[in-house]
C-alpha positions as a printed Julia matrix, in Angstrom:
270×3 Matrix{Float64}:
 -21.59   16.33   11.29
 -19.28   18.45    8.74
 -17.26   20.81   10.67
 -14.13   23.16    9.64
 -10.64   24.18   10.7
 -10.7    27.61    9.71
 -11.5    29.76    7.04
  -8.19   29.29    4.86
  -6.95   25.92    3.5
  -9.7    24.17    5.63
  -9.87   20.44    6.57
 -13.38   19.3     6.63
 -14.15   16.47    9.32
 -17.54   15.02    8.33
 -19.16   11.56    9.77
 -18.59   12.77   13.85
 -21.85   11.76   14.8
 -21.68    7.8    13.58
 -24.32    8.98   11.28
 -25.25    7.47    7.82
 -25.28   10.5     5.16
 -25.37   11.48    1.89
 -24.25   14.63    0.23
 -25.28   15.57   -2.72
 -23.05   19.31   -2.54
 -19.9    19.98   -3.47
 -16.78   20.71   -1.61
 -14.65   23.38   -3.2
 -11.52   25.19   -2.55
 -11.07   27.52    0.17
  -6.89   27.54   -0.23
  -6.63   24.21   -0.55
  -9.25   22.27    1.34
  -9.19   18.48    2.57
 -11.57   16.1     3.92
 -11.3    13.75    6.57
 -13.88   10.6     6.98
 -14.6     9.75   10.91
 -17.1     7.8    12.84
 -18.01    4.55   11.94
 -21.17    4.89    9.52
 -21.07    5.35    5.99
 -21.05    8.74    4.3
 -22.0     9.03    0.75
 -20.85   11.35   -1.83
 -22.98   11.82   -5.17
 -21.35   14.84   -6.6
 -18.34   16.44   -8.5
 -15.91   17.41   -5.83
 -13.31   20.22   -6.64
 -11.19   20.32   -2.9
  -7.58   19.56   -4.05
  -6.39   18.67   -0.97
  -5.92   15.32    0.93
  -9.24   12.87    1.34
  -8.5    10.87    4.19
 -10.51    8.06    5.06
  -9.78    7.21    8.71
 -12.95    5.05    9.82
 -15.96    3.92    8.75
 -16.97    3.99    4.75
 -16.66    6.71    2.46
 -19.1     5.89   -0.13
 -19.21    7.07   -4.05
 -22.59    6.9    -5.99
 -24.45    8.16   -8.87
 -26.23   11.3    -8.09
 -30.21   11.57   -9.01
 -29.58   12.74  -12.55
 -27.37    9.97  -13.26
 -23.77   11.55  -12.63
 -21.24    9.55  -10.87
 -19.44   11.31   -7.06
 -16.13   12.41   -8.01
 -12.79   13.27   -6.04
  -9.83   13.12   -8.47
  -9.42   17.06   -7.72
  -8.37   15.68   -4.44
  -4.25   15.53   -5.07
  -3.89   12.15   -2.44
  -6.35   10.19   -1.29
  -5.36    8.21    1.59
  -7.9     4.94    2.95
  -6.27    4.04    6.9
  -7.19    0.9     8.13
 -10.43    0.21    9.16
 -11.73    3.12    7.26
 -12.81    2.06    3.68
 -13.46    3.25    0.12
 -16.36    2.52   -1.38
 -16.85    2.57   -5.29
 -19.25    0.02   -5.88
 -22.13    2.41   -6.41
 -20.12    4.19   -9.55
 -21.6     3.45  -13.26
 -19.47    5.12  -15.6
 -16.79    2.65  -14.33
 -18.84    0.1   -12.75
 -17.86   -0.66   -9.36
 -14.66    0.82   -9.97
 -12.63    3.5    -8.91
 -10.43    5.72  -11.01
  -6.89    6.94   -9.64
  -5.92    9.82  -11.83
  -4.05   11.42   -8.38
  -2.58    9.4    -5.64
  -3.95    6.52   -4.08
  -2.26    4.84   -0.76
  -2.76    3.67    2.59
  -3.64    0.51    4.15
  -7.64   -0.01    4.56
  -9.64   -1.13    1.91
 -11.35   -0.29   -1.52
 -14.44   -1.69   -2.22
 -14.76   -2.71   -5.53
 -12.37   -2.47   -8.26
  -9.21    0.27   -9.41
  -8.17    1.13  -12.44
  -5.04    3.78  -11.83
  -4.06    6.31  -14.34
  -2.49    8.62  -11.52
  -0.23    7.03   -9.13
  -0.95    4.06   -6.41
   1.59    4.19   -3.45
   0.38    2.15   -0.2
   2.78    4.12    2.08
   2.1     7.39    1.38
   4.84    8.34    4.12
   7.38    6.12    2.54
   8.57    5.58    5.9
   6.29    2.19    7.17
   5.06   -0.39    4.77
   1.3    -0.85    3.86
  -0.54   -3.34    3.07
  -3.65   -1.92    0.95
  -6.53   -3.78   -0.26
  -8.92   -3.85   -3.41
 -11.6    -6.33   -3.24
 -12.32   -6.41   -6.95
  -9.76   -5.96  -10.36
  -7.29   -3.77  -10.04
  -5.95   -2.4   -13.58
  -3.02   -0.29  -13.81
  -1.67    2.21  -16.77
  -0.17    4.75  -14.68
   2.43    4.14  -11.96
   2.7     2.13   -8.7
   5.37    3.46   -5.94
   6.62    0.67   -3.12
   8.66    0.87   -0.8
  11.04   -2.28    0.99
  13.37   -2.99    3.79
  15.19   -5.34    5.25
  15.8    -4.49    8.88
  15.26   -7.33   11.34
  13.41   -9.16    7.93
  12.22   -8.53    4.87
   9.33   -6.26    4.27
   7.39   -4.82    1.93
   4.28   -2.52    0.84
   2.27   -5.0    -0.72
  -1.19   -4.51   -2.37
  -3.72   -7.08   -1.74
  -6.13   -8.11   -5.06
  -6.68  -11.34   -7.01
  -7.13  -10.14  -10.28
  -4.46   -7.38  -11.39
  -3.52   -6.24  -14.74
  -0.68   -3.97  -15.84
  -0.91   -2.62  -18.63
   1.83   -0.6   -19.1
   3.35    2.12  -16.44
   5.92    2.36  -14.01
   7.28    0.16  -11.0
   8.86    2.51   -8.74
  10.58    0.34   -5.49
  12.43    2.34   -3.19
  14.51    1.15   -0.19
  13.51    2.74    3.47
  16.59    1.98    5.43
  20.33    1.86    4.43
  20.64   -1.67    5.47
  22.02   -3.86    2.61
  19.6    -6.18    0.91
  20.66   -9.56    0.69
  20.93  -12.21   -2.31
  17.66  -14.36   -1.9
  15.17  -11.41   -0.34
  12.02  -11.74   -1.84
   9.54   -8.85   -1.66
   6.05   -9.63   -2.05
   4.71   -6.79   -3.72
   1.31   -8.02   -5.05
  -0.97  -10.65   -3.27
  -1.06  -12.48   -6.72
   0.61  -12.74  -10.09
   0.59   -9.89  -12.21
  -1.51  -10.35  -16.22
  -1.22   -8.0   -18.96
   1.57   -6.71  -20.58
   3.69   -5.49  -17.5
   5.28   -2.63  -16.7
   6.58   -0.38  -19.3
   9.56    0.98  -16.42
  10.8    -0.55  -13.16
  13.29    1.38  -11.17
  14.78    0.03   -7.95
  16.8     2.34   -5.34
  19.01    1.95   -4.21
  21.12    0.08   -7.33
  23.9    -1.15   -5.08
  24.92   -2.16   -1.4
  25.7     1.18    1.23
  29.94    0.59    0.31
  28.62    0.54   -3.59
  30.88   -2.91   -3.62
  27.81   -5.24   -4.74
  25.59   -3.94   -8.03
  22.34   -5.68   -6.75
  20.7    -8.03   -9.26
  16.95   -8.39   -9.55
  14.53  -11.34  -10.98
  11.57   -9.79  -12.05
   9.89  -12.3   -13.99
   8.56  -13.48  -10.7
   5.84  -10.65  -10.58
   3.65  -12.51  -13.52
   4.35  -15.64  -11.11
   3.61  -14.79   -8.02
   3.63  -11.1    -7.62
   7.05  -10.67   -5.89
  10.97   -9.46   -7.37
  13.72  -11.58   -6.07
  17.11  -10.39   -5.09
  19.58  -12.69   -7.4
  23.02  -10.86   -6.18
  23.39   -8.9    -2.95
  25.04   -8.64    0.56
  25.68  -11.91    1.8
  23.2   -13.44    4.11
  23.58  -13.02    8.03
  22.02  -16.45    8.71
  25.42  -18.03   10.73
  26.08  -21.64    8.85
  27.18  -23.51   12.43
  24.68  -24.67   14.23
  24.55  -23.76   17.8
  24.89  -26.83   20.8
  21.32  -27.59   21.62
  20.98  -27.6    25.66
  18.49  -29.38   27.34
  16.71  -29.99   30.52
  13.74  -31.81   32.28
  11.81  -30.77   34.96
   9.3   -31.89   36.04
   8.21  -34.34   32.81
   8.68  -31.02   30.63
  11.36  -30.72   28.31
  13.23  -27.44   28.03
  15.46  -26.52   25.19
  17.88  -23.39   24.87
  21.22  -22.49   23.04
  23.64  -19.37   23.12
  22.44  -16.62   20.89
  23.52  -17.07   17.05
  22.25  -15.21   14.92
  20.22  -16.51   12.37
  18.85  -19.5    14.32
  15.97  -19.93   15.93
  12.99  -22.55   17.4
């Protein structure tokens, strides 16, 4: 169930047939060549891969295991490895790290890893940077390299966010980057991690945009809140949109049913 498109920078499509696999090979370079997990069995790697293209994991479980002479599966020639939602990454058959995968690349998406992380490379849920993820790790995730996220406030506030109880940061970089031009606004809170982050923190957090669209506001950040809860807090921005005067409640019955309605003000609603 492997099959090719074309001879020069190929992307293999393996895991068609909703079989379960395991490939023992290796999948090198032809250009640049990618992979791309399909079906909904598990395929299992259990050698040193050299493709430097994208690994996409779009269904299903892409497994990593030790091979018969005791060598771990490996993919960090692969430049980005992207997990979509439902597919999912499987490193809890790894021994060098045990149950854990190492990022020395890119990492993003928004399925799942099973087991733990440890990134040395980059992680970046939305590997787009156009539509938040929300990726998942199941076990520790431990980071030394850097983590890219991405926020917005348009029609809310949202956020890539990565899902884990038990992160550490070591030391790294905090990259947050801003989708939309909309201003942010003093009290957004961005949930960036599921839980509060240990270690020693980040070494470097940059946040873009540094002011509002008419540069009039410098925005202000709190980021002790990331070893509390796993979020950064806008302290000065735009002022909020929420409209302070209440709207006159209107109210009917009809038939023993109670309906309520008001004009449209923003900012309030039931």
């Amino acid at each position: 169930a492997v099959s090719q498109g074309g001879t020069d920078n190929p992307t293999w499509v393996i895991g068609s047939k909703n079989t379960k696999a395991t490939f023992d090979g290796v999948i090198a370079n032809a250009g640049t060549t990618s992979i791309t997990k399909v079906g909904t069995n598990v395929w299992t790697l259990t050698g040193v891969q050299s493709h430097s293209g994208t690994t996409t994991i779009s269904n299903g479980v892409l497994a990593l295991a030790t091979n018969s002479v005791g060598a771990d599966a490996d993919i960090s020639s692969s430049a980005t490895i992207i997990v979509v939602s439902p597919g999912i990454l499987d490193a809890t058959g790894l021994t060098a790290t045990p149950g854990t995968f190492p990022v020395n690349s890119t990492l993003g998406g928004n399925g799942t890893v099973r087991g733990g992380v440890i990134v040395n490379g980059t992680l970046q849920p939305d590997i787009s940077g156009t539509n938040v993820s929300n990726l998942t790790i199941t076990s520790n995730l431990v980071v030394s390299g850097t983590v890219s996220m991405f926020i917005d406030h348009s029609g809310g506030v949202t956020s890539d966010e990565v899902t884990c109880t038990n992160i550490t940061v070591n030391s790294g970089t905090l990259n947050v980057t801003e989708i939309s031009t909309n201003d942010l606004h003093t009290g957004d809170t961005f949930h960036l991690f599921s839980s509060r982050i240990l270690g020693a923190g980040f070494s470097t957090i940059n946040i873009t945009p540094t002011t509002t669209l008419d540069a009039t506001i410098t925005y202000g950040w709190d980021l002790s809140k990331l070893a509390v809860s796993g979020t950064i807090v806008l302290t000065n921005g735009a002022a909020t949109l929420i409209n302070p005067n209440p709207p006159i409640i209107q109210f009917s019955v009809s038939g023993g049913t109670l309906g309520l309605a008001w004009p449209t003000n923003l900012g309030w609603i039931l």
